[in-house]
CSV table of C-alpha atoms in Angstrom, one decimal:
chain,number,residue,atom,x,y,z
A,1,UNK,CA,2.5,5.3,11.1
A,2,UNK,CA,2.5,3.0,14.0
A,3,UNK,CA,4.1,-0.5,13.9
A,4,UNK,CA,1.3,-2.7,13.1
A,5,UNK,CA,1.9,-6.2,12.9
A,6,UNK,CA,-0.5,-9.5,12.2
A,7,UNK,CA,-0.4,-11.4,15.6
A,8,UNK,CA,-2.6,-13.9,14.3
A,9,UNK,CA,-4.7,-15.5,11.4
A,10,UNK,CA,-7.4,-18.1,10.5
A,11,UNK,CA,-8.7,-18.8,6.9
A,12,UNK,CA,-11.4,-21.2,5.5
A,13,UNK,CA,-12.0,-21.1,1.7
A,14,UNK,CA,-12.8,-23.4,-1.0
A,15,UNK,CA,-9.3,-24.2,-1.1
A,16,UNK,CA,-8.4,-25.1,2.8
A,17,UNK,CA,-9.6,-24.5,6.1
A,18,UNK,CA,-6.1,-23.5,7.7
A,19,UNK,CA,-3.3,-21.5,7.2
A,20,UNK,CA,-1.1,-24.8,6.5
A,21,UNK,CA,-3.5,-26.2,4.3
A,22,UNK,CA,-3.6,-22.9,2.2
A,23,UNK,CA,0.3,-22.7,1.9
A,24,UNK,CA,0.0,-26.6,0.3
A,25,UNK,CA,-2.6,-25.4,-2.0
A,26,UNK,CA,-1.2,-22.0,-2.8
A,27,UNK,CA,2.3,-23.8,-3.6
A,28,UNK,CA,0.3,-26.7,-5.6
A,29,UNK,CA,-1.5,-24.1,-7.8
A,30,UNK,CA,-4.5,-26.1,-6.9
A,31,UNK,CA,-8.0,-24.6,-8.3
A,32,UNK,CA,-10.7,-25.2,-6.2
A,33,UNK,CA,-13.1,-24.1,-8.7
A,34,UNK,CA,-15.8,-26.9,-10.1
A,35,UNK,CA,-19.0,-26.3,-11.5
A,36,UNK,CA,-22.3,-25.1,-10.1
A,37,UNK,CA,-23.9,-29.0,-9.9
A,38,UNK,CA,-27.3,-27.9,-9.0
A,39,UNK,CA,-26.6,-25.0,-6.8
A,40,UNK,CA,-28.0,-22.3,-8.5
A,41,UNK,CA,-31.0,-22.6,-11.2
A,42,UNK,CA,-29.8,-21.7,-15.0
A,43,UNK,CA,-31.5,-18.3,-14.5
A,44,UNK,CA,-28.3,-17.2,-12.6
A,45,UNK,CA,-26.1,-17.9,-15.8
A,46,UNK,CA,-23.7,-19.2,-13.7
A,47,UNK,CA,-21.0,-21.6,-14.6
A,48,UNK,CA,-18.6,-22.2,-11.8
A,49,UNK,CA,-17.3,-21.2,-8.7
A,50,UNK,CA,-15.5,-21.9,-5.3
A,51,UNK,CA,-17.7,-23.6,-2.7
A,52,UNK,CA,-17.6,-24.6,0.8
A,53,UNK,CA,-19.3,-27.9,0.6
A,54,UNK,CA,-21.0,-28.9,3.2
A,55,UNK,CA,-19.9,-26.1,5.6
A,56,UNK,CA,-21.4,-26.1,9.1
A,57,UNK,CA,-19.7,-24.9,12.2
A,58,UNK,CA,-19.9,-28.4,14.4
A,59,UNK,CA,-18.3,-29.9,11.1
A,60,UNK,CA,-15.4,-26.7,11.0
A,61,UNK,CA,-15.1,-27.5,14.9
A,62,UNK,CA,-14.2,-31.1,13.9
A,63,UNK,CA,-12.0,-30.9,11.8
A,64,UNK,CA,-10.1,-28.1,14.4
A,65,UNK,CA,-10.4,-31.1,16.6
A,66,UNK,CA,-12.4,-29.8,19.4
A,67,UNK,CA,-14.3,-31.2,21.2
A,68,UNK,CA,-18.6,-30.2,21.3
A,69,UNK,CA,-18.1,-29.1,25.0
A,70,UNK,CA,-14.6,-27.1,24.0
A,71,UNK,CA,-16.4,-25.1,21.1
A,72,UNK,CA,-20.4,-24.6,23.4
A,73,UNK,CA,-19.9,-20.9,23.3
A,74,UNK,CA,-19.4,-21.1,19.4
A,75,UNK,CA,-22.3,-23.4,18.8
A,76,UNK,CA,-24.5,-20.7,21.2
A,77,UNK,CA,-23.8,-17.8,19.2
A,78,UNK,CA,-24.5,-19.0,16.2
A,79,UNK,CA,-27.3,-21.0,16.2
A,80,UNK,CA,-30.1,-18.9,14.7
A,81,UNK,CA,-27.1,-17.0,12.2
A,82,UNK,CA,-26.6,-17.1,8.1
A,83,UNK,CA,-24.1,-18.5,6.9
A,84,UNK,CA,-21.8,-15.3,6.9
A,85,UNK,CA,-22.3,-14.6,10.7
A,86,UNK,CA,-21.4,-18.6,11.3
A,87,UNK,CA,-18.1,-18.6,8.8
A,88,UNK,CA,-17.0,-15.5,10.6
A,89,UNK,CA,-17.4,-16.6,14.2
A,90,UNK,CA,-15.1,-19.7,13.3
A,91,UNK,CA,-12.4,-18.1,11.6
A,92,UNK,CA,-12.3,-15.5,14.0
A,93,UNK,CA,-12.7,-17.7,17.4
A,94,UNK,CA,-9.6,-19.2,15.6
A,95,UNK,CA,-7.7,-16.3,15.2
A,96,UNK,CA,-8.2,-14.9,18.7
A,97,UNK,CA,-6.6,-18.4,20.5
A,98,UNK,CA,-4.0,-18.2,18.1
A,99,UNK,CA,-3.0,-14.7,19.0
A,100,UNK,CA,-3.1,-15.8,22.7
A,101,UNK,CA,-5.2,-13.1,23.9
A,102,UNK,CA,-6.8,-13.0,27.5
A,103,UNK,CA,-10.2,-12.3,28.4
A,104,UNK,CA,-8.4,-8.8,30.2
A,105,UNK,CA,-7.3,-8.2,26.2
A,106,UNK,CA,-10.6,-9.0,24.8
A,107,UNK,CA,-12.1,-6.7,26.9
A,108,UNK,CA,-10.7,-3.8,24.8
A,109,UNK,CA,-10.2,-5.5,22.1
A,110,UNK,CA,-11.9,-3.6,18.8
A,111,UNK,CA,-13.9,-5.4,16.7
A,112,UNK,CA,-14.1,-4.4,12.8
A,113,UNK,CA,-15.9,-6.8,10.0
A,114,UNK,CA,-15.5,-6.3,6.4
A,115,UNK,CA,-18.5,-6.0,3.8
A,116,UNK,CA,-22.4,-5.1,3.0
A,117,UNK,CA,-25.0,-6.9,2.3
A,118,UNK,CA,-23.7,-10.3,3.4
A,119,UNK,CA,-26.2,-12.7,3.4
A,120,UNK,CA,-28.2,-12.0,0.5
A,121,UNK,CA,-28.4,-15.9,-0.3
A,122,UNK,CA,-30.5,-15.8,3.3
A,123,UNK,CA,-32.3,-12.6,2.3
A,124,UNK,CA,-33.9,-14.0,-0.8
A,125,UNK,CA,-34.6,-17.5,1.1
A,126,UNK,CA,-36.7,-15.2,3.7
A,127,UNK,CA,-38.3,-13.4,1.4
A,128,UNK,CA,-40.1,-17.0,0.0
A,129,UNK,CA,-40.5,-17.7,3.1
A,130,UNK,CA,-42.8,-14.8,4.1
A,131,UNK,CA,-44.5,-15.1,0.5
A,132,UNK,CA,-45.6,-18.8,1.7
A,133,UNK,CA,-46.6,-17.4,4.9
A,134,UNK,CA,-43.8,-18.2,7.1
A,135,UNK,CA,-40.7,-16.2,8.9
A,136,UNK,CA,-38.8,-16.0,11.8
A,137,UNK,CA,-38.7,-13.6,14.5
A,138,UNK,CA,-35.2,-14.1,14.6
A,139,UNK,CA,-35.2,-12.9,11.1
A,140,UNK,CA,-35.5,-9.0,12.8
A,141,UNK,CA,-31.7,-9.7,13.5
A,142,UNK,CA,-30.1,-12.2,11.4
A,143,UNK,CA,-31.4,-9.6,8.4
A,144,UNK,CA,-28.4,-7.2,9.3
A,145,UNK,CA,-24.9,-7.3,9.1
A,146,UNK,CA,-24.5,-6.0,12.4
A,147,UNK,CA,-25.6,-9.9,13.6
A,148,UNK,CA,-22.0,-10.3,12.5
A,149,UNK,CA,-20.8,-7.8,15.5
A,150,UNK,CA,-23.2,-9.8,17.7
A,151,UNK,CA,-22.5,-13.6,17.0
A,152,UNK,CA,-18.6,-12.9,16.7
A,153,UNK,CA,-18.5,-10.9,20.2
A,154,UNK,CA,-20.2,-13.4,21.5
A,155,UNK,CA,-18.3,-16.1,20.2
A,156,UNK,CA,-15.0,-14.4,21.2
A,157,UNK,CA,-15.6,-12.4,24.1
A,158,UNK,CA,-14.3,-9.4,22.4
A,159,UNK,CA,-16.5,-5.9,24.0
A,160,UNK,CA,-14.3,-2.9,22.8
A,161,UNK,CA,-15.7,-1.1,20.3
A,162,UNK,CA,-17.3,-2.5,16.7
A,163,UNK,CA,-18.0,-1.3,13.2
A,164,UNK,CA,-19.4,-2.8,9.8
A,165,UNK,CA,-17.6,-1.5,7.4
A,166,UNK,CA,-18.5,-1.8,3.3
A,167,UNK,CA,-16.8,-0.7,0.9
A,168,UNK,CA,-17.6,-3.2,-2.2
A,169,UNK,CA,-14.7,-5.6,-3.0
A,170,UNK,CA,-12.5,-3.1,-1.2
A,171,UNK,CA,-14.1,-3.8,2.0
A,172,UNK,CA,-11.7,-5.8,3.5
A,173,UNK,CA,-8.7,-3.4,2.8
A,174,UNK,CA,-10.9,-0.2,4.0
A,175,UNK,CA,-11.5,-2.5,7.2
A,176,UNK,CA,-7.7,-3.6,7.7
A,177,UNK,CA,-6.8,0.4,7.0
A,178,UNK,CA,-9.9,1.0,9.6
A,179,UNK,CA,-8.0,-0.8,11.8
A,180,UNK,CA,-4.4,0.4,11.3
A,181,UNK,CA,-5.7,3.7,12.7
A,182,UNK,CA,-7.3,2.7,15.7
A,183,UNK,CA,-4.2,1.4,16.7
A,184,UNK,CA,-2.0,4.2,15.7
A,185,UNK,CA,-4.3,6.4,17.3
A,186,UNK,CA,-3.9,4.1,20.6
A,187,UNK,CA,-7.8,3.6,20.4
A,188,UNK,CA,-7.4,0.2,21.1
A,189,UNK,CA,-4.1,-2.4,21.6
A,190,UNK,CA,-5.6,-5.3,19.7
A,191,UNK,CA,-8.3,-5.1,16.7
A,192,UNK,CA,-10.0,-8.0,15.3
A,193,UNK,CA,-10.7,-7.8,11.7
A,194,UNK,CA,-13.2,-10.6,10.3
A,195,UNK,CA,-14.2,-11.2,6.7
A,196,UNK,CA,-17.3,-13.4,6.3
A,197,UNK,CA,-18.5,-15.4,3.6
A,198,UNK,CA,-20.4,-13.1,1.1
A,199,UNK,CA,-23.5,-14.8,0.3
A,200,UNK,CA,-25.3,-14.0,-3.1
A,201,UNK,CA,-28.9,-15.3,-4.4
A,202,UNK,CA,-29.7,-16.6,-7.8
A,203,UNK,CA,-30.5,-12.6,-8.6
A,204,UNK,CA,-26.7,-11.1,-7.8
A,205,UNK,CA,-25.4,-13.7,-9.6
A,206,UNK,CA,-27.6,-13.3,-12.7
A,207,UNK,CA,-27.1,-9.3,-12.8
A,208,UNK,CA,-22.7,-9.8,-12.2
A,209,UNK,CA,-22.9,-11.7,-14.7
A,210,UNK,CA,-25.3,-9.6,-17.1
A,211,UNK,CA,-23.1,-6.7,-16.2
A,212,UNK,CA,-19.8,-8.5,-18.0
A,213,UNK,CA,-18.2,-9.0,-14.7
A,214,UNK,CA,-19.2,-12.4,-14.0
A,215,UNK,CA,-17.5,-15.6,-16.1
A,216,UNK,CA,-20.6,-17.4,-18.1
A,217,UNK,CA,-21.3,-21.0,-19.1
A,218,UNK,CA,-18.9,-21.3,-22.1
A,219,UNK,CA,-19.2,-24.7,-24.4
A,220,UNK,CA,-15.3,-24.6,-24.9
A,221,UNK,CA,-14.1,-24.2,-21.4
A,222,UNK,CA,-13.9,-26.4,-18.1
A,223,UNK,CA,-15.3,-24.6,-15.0
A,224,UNK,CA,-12.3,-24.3,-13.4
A,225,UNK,CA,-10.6,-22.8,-16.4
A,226,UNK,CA,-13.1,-20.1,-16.6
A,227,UNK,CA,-10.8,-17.9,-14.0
A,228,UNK,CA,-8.2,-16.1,-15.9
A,229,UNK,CA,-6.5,-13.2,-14.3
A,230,UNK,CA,-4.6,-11.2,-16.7
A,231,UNK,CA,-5.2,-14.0,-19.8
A,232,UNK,CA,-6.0,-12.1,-22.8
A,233,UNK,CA,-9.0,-14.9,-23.2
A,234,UNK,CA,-10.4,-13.5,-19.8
A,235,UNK,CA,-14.2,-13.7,-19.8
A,236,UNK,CA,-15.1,-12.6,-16.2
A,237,UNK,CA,-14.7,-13.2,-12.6
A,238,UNK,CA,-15.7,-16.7,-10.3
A,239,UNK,CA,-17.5,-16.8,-6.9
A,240,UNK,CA,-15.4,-17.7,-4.0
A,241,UNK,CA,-17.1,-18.9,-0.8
A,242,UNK,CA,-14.4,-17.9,2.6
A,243,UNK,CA,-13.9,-16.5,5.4
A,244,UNK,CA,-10.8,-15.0,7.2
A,245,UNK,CA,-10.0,-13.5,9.7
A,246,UNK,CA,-6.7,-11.3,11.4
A,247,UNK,CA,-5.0,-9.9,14.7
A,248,UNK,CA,-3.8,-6.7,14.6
A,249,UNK,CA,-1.9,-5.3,17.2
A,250,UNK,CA,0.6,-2.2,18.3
A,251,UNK,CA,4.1,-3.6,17.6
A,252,UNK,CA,5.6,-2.7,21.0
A,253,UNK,CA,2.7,-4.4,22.6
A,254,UNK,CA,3.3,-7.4,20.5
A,255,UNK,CA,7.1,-7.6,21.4
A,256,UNK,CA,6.5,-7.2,25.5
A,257,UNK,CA,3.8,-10.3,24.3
A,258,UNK,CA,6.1,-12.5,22.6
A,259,UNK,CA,4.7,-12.6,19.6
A,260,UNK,CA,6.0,-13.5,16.8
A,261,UNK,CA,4.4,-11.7,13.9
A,262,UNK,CA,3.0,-12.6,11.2
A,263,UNK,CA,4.0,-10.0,9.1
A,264,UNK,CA,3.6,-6.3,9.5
A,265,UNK,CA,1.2,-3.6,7.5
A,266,UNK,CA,3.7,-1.0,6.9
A,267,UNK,CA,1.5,1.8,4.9
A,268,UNK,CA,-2.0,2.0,3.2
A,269,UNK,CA,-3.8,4.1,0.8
A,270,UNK,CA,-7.5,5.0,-0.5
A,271,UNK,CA,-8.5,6.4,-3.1
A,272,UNK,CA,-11.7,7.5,-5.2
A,273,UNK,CA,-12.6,7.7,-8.9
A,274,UNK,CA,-15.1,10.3,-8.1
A,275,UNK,CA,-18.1,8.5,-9.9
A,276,UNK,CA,-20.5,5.7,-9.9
A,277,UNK,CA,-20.2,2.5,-11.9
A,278,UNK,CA,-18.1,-0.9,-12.5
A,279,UNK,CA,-16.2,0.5,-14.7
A,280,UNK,CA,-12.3,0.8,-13.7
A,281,UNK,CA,-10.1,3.9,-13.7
A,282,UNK,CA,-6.3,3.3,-13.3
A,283,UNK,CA,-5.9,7.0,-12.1
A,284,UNK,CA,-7.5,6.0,-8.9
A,285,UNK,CA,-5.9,2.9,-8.6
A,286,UNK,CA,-2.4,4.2,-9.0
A,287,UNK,CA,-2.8,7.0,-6.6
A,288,UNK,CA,-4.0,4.1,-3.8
A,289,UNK,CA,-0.9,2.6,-4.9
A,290,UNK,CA,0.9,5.5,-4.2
A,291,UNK,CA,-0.4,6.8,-1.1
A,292,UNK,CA,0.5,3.3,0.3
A,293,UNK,CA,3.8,3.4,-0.7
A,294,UNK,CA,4.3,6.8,0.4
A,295,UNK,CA,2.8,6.3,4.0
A,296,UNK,CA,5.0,3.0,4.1
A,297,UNK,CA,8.0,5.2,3.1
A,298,UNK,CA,9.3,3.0,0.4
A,299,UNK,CA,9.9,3.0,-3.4
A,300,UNK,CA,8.2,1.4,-6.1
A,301,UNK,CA,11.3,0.0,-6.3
A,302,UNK,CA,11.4,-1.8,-2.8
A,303,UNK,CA,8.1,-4.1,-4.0
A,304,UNK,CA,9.5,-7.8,-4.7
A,305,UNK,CA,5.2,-9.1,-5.2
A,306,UNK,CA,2.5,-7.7,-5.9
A,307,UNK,CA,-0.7,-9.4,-5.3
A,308,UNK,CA,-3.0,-8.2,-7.8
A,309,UNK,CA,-6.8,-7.7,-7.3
A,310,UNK,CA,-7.3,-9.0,-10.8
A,311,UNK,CA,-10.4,-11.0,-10.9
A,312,UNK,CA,-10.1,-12.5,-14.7
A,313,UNK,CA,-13.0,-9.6,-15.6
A,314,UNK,CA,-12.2,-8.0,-19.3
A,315,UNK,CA,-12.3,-4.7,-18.0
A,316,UNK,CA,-10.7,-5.0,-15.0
A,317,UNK,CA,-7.6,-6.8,-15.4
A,318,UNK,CA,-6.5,-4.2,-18.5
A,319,UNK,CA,-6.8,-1.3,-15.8
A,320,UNK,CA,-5.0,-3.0,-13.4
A,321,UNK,CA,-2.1,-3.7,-15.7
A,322,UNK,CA,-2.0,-0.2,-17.3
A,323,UNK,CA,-2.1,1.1,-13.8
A,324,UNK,CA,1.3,-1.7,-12.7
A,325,UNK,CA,2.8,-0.5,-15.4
A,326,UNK,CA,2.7,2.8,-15.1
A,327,UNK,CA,3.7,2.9,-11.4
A,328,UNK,CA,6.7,0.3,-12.0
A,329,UNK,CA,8.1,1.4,-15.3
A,330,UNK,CA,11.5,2.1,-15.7
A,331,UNK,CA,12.7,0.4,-12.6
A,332,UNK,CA,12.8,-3.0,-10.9
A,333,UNK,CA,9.4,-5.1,-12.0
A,334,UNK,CA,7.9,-7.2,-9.0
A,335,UNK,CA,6.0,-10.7,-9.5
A,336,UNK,CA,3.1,-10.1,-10.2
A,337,UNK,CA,-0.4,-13.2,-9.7
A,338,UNK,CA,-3.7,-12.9,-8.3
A,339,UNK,CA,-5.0,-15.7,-5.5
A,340,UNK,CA,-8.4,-15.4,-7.0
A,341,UNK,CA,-7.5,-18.0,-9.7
A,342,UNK,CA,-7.3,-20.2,-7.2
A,343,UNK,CA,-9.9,-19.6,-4.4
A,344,UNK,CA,-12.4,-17.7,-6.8
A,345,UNK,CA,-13.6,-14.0,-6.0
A,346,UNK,CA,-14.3,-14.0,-2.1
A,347,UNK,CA,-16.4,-10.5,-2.9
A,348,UNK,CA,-15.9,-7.9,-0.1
A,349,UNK,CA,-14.1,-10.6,2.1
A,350,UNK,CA,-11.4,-11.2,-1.2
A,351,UNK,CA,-8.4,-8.2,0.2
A,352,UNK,CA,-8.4,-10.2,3.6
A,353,UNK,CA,-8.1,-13.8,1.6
A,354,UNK,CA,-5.5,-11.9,0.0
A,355,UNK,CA,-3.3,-10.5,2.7
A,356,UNK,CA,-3.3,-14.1,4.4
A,357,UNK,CA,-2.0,-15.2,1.2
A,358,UNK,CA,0.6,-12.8,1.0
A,359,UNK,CA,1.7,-13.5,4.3
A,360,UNK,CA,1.8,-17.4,4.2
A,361,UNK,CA,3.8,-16.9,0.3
A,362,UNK,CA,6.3,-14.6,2.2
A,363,UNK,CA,7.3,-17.1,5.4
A,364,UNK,CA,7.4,-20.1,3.2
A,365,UNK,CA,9.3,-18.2,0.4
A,366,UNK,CA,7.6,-18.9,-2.9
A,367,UNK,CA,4.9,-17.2,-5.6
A,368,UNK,CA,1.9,-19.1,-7.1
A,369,UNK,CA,1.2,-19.7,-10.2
A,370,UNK,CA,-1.7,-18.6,-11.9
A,371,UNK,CA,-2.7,-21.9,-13.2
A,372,UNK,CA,-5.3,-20.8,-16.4
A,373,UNK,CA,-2.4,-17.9,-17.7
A,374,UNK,CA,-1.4,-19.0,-21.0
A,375,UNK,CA,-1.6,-15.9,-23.0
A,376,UNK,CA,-0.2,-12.9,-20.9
A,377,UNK,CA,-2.4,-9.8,-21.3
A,378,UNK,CA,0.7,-8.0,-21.3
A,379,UNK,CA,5.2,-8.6,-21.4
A,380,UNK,CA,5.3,-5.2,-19.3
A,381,UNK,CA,4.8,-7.0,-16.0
A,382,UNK,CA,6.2,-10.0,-14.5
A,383,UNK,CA,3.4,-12.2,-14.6
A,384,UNK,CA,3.8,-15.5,-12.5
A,385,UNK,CA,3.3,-18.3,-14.6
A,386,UNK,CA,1.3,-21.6,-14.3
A,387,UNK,CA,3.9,-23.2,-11.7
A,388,UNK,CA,5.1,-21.2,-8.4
A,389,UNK,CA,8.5,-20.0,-8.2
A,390,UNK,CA,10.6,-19.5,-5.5
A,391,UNK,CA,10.9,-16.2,-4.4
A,392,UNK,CA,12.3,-14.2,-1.0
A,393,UNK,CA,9.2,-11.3,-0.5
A,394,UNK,CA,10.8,-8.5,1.9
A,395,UNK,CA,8.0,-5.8,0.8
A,396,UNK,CA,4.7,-6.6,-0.6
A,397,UNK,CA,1.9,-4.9,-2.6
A,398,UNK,CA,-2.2,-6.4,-2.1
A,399,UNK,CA,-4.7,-4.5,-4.3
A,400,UNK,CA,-9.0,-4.3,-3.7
A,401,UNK,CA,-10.5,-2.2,-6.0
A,402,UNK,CA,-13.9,-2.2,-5.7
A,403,UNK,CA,-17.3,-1.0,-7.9
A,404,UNK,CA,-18.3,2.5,-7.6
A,405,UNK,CA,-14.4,3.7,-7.9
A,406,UNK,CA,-13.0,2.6,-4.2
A,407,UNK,CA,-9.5,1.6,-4.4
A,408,UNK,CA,-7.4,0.3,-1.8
A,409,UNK,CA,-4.3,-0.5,-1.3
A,410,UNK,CA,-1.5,-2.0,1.4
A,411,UNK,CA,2.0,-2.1,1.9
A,412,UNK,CA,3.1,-5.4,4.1
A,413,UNK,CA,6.8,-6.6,5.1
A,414,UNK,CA,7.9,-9.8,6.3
A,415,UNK,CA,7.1,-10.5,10.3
């Protein structure tokens, strides 16, 4: 495939709002999950989770240090958004300066954002509103997840061409693979890809959590040791509030650029289970697996890290495992930790969360820990620890795997 390297990234998450700030954490093994504290009503038998507190975008635009007349165009285009419009505008308004791109780039710059159903939190919030007699006309757009398109354009000046694309907790991989082929097919030089905040009501967080994929209240267990990835006392995923947001672009354009990348997505892969449901199949994950290897040209064998989707669910992380094992057995075993410990479960934004972690482990040359592991599900893989380790990552492995059998997965190399 064509050379596609990350010109350019911006994060914001429960855990930082920058990419220095998440290497700090990331190295710390820092949880930035707490308790619900009145966010949600007991109905939503929910018992932790990663928040944004207090997240508005002249607040993000302070603490970036611009000034209000730097950041007008931002403030504009998001006035009359939800919450995932706004979080995706900023990390992606971010991403473009970084990148250095002109307003000539932007003008064929593609545009891709990652999820469905964003802003349910807002969804249900309108709905009570209209019972009581009351809604927006604005409502007619900030409904859709095509605002998204509309707000981050606006913000960015980006006009090539623009997709939603959902895919579950996959969505951000399918989007980042979305946008691998535009480039390799020279549809565009430069594509945006934006992963906003995923906002659930009171009702998506009471049926995760009905469904056994969502952690509980549990009498024994501090809220921010109720993530667990690959801990044989695992008793469901956390909510992560973040948004994040890459620059992809044609290596060769890059280069003549003088970029320095970021790191490079060397191969992807997709597969399906071929049914409905939550519940995992480790056929489909290993042949995403090995379709990205494959299209990357490498060997199980060449994979120092993986970065596991493993969300802490009891179902999940067991089919994740048998599916690592089964693709690295009887050869070299690569770390293996999932981010989601730390940041929570960023829902269809979580493969992009990921990949920026990834990237930031790989330039500043360690693993974290996953600070709640203290009963391996399993000695067949090299599980990371509590504490991060030091560790030189040439060739990496990030999983999404998503309900209704979507599986995704990416191959990325040092920059």
């Amino acid at each position: 495939m064509t050379d596609v390297v990350i010109s350019a990234a911006a994060v914001l998450n429960a855990l930082a709002g920058g990419l220095a700030g998440f290497a700090d954490g990331l190295r710390a093994g820092r949880t930035a999950v707490t308790g619900v504290d009145g966010r949600l009503p007991a109905s939503a038998r929910t018992a932790a989770g990663a928040w944004l507190e207090d997240f508005s975008v002249r607040g993000w635009m302070d603490r970036q240090g611009w000034q209000p007349e730097a950041g007008g165009g931002l403030i504009r285009a998001t006035r009359r958004s939800a919450m995932p419009a706004q979080t995706a505008a900023c990390v992606a308004v971010r991403a473009v300066l970084d990148a250095g791109l002109t307003p000539g780039d932007l003008d064929g710059t593609a545009l891709i954002v990652a999820g469905g159903n964003l802003a349910m939190g807002y969804q249900a919030q309108a709905l009570e509103a209209f019972a009581a007699g009351s809604l927006r006309p604005s409502h007619a757009l900030t409904c859709l997840d095509s605002d998204v398109i509309g707000v981050v354009s606006e913000a960015t000046g980006i006009r090539g061409e623009a997709s939603v694309i959902g895919a579950a907790s996959a969505s951000a991989a399918v989007a980042l693979i979305a946008a691998a082929r535009l480039l390799s097919a020279g549809a565009a030089d430069h594509c945006v890809v934006v992963a906003p905040l995923a906002e659930l009501s009171a009702a998506e967080f009471r049926a995760l959590h009905d469904s056994g994929a969502m952690a509980g209240p549990h009498a024994a267990t501090a809220p921010h040791q109720l993530c667990r990835p690959f801990d044989q006392d695992r008793r469901g995923f956390v909510y992560g509030q973040g948004a994040a947001a890459v620059v992809l672009e044609n290596g060769r354009r890059a280069l003549a650029r003088g970029v320095r990348p970021l790191g490079r997505i060397l191969g992807h892969g997709q597969r399906l289970d071929g049914r409905r449901g939550t519940e995992p199949d480790p056929h489909g994950q290993v042949a995403a697996m090995r379709a990205a290897l494959a299209a990357a040209d490498v060997t199980p064998a060449d994979v120092d890290y993986v970065n596991a989707h493993a969300t802490g669910s009891v179902a999940g992380d067991a089919a994740e495992a048998r599916s690592l094992h089964e693709l690295f057995q009887g050869g070299r075993t690569p770390l293996v930790n999932s981010t989601k410990a730390l940041i929570g479960h960023c829902m269809s934004g979580a493969g992009l969360q990921e990949l920026i972690a990834v990237i930031v482990q790989m330039e500043h040359g360690f693993v974290h820990g996953n600070p709640n592991l203290r009963q391996p599900l399993t000695p067949a893989l090299a599980l990371v620890g509590p504490a991060a380790v030091p560790a030189q990552i040439g060739l990496a492995m990030t999983n999404s795997f998503g309900f209704s059998g979507i599986n995704a997965s990416l191959i990325v190399a040092r920059g």
